[in-house]
Tab-separated table of C-alpha atoms in Angstrom:
chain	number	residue	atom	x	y	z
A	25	UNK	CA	12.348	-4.675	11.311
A	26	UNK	CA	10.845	-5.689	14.760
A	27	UNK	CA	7.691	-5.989	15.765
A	28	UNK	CA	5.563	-4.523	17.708
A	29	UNK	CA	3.776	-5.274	21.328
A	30	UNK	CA	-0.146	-4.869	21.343
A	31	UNK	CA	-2.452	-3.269	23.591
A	32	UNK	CA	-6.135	-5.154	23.501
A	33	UNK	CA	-7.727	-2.291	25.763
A	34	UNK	CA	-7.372	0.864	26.601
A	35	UNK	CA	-6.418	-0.569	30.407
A	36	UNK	CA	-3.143	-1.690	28.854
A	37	UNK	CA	-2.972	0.903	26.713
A	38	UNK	CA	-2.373	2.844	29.412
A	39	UNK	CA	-0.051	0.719	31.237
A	40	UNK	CA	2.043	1.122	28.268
A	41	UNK	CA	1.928	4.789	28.736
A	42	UNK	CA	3.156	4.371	32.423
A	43	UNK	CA	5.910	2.515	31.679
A	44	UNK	CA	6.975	5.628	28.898
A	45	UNK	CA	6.512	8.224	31.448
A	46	UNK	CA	8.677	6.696	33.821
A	47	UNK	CA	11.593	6.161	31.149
A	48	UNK	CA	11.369	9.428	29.510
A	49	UNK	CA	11.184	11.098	33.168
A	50	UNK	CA	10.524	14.884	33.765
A	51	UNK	CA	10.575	15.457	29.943
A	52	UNK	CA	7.694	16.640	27.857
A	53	UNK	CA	6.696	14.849	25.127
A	54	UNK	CA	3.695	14.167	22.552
A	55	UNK	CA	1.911	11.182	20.756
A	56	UNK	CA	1.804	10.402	16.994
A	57	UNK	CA	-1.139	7.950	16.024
A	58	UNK	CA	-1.652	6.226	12.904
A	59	UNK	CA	-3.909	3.617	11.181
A	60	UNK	CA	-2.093	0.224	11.005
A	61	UNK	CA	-3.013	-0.987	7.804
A	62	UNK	CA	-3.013	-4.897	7.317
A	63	UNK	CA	-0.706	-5.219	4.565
A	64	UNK	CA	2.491	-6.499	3.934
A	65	UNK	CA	5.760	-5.096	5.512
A	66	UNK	CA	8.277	-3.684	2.830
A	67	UNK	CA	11.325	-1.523	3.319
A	68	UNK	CA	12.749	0.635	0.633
A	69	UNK	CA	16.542	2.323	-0.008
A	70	UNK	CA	17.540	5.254	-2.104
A	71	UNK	CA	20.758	6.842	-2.574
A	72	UNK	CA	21.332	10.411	-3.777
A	73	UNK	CA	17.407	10.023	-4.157
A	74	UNK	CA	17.147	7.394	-6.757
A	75	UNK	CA	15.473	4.152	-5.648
A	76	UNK	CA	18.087	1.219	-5.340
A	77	UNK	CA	16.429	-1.427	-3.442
A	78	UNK	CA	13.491	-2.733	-2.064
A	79	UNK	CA	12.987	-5.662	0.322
A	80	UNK	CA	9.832	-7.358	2.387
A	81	UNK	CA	9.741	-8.034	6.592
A	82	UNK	CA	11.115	-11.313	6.161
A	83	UNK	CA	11.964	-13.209	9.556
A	84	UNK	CA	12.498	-8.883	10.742
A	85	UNK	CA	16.653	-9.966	9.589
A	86	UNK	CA	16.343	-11.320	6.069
A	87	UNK	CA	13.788	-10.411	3.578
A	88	UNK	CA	13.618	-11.112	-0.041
A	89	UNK	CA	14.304	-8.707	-2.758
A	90	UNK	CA	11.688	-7.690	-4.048
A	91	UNK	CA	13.158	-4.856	-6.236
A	92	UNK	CA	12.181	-5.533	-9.428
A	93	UNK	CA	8.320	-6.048	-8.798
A	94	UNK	CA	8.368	-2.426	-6.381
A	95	UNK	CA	9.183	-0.369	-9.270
A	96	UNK	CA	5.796	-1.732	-10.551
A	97	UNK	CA	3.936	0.250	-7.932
A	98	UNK	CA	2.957	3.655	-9.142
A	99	UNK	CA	2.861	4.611	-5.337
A	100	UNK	CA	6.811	4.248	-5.205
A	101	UNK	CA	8.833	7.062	-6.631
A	102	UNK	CA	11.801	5.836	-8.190
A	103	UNK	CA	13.192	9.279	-7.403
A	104	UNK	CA	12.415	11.560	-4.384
A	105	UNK	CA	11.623	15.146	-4.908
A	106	UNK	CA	13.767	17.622	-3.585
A	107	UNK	CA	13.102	18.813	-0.341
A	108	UNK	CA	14.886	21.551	2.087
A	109	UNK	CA	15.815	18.451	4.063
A	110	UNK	CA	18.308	16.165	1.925
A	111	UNK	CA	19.348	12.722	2.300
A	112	UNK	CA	22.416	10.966	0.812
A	113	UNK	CA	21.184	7.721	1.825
A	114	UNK	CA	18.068	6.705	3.367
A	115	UNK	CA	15.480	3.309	4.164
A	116	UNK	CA	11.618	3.806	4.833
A	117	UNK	CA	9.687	1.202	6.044
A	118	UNK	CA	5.679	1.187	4.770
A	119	UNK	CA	3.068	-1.395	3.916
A	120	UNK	CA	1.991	-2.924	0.500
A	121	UNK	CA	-1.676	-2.854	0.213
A	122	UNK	CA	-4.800	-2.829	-1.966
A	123	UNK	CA	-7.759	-1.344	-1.567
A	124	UNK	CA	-11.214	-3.254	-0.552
A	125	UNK	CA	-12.692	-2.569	-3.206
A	126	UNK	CA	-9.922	-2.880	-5.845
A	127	UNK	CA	-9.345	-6.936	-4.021
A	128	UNK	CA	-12.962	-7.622	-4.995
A	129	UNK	CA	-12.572	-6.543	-8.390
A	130	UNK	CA	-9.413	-8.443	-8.725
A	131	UNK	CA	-11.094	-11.645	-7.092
A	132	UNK	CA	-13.935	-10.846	-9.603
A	133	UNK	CA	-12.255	-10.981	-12.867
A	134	UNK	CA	-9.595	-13.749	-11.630
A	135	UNK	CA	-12.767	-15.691	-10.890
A	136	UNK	CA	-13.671	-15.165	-14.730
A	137	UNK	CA	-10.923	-16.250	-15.902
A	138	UNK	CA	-10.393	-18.911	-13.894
A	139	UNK	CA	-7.233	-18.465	-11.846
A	140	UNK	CA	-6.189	-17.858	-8.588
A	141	UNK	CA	-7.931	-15.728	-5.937
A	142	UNK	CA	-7.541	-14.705	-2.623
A	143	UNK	CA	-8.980	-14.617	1.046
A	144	UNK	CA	-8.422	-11.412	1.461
A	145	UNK	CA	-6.588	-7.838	0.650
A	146	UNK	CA	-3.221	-8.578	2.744
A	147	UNK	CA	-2.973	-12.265	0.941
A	148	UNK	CA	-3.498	-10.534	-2.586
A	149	UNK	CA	-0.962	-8.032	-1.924
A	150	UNK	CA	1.403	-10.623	-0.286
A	151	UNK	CA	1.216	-12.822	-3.616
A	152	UNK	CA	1.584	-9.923	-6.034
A	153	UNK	CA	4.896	-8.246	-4.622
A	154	UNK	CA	6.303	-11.486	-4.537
A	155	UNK	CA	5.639	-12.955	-8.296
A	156	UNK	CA	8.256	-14.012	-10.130
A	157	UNK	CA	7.452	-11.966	-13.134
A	158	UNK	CA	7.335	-8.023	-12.261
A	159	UNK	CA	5.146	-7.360	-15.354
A	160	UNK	CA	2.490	-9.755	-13.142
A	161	UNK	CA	2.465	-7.610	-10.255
A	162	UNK	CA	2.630	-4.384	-12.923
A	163	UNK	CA	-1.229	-5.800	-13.492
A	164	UNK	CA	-1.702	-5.859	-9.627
A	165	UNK	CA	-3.565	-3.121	-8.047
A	166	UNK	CA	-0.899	-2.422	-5.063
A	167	UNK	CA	-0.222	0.346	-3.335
A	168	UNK	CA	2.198	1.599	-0.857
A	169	UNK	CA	2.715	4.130	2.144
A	170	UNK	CA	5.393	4.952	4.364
A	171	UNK	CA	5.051	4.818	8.611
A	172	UNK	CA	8.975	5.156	9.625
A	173	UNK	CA	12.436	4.341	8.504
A	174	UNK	CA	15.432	2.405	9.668
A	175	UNK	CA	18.096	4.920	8.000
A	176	UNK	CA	18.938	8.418	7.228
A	177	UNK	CA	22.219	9.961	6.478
A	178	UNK	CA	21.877	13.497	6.114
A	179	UNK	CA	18.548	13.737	6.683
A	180	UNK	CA	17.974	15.483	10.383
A	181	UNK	CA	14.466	15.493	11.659
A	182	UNK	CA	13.995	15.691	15.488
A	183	UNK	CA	10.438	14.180	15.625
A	184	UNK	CA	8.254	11.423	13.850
A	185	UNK	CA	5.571	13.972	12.958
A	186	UNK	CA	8.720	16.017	10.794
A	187	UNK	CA	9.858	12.746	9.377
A	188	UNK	CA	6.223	12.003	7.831
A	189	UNK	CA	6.138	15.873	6.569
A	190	UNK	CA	9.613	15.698	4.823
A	191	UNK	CA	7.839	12.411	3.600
A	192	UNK	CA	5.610	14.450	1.641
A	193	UNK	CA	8.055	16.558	0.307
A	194	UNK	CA	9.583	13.855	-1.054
A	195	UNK	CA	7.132	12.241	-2.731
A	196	UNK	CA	7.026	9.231	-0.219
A	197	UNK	CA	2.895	8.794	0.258
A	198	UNK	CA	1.620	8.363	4.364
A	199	UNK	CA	-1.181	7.400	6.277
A	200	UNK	CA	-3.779	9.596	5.095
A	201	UNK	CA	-5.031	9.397	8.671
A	202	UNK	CA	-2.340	10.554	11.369
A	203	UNK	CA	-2.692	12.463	14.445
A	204	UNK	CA	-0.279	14.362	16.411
A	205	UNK	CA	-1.458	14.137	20.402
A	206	UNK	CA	-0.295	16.034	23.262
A	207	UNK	CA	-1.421	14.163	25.788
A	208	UNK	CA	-2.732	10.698	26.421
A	209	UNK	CA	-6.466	11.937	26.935
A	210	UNK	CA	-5.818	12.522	22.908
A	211	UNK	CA	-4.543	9.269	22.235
A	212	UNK	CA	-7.376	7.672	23.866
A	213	UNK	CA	-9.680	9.927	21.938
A	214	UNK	CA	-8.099	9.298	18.408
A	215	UNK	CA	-8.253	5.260	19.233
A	216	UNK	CA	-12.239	5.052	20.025
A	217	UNK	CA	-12.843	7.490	17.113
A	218	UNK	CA	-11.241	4.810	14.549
A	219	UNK	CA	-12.599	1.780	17.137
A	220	UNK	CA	-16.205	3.731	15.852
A	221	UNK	CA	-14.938	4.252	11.685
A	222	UNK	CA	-12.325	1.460	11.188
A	223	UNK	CA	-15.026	-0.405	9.181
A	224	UNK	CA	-15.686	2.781	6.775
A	225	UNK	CA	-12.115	2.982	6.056
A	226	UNK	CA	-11.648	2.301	2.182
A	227	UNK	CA	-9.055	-0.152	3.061
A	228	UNK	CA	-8.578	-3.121	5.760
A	229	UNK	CA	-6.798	-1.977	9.319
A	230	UNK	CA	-6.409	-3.973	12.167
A	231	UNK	CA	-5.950	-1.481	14.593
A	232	UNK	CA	-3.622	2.008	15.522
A	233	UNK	CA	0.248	2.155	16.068
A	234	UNK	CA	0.936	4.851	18.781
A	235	UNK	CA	4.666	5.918	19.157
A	236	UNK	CA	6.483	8.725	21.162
A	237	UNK	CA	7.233	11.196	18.768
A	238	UNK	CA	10.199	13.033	19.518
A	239	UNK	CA	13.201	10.936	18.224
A	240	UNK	CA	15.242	11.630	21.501
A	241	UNK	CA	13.498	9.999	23.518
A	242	UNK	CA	12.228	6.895	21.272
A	243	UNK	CA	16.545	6.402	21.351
A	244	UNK	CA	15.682	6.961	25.404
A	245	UNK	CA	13.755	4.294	25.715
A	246	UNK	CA	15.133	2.033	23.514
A	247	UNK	CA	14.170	-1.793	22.379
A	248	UNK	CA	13.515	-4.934	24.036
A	249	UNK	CA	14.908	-7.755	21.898
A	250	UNK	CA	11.309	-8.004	19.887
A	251	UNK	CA	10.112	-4.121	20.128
A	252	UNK	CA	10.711	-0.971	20.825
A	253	UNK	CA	9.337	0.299	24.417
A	254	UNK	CA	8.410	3.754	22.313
A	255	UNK	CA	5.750	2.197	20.391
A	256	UNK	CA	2.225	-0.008	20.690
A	257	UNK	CA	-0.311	-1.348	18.140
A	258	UNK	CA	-3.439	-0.583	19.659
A	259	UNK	CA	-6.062	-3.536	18.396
């Protein structure tokens, strides 16, 4: 699970979008944005549809299995749906959060009770996934939504905007704020309209994630050894 490189402004913002159009070439191609939600990093397997394993970011190699405490989060099926679009075997990649408002009830009634609170949403979710009893996290109010995936057998989408529909279908929850852009005019647009809302958003974000969404050419343009060129956080 790599990371990814940030743009502070739209200047390099649109740098970034040189340096696309000039590996993609001639071809056309469109813009997914999404919120990036400050939570914690958590990749999830099923086989055959049934949920088998679940894992955090760890050093983007390794992460720890967290299995046991995901099946705690209501947000998580433990089986997909059926969809016109199967998958023998699949991994999505999503964030573990809580909501702002659910952290400062949970801060709240720790604070009662006198035991352990947090600085802020992503800590609180970063403690809970990784307790060491799952019926502890069972009492956390986590969360969970999908942004991409590192797998699919038998699953054939041809764009990033199919894979988060088929997402749906599955029972996998998204971003409840994602925009399919046709040109880079939109991308800027969709960035200053959540630079103007981010702080009205129920939840903390620390920015967008912008990525070429036609699958071809993210495999096109390929990684550097700490990111791939098809994608940007936007902050």
């Amino acid at each position: 699970m790599l990371s990814l490189e940030n743009a502070f402004d739209p200047e390099e913002l649109e740098a970034w979008h040189q340096r696309v159009v000039k590996g993609v070439g001639d071809r056309p191609f469109t813009y997914t944005v999404e919120l990036k939600i400050d939570g914690v990093g958590l990749s999830l397997f099923y086989e055959h549809g049934r949920f088998v394993q679940a894992a955090t970011r760890g050093d983007g190699e390794t992460g720890e299995d967290v299995t046991a405490n995901a099946k705690t989060i209501r947000a998580i099926p433990l089986r997909l749906r059926r969809s016109s679009l199967t998958a023998s075997r699949v991994e999505v990649r999503g964030e573990v959060y809580m909501l702002k408002r659910d952290f400062e009830r949970f801060n709240r009634q720790a604070r009662r009770r006198q035991e352990e609170t947090f600085a802020n949403p992503r800590n609180a979710a970063a403690g809970s996934l990784r307790q060491k009893d799952p019926r502890v996290t069972a009492l956390r109010p986590l969360r969970f939504f999908t942004h991409s995936y590192g797998m699919a057998e038998g699953m054939e989408v041809r764009t990033h905007w199919e894979f988060l529909e088929v997402c749906q279908q599955f029972g996998l929850p998204i971003t409840d704020h994602a925009t399919h852009c046709h040109s880079f005019d939109e991308v800027l647009a969709a960035c200053r309209h959540w630079e103007q809302r981010r702080e009205r958003l129920p939840y903390e974000a620390d920015g967008l994630v912008v990525k070429v969404n036609e699958l071809a050419l993210q495999a096109r343009l390929g990684m550097t050894h700490k990111s791939p060129r098809w994608a940007i956080a936007y902050k």
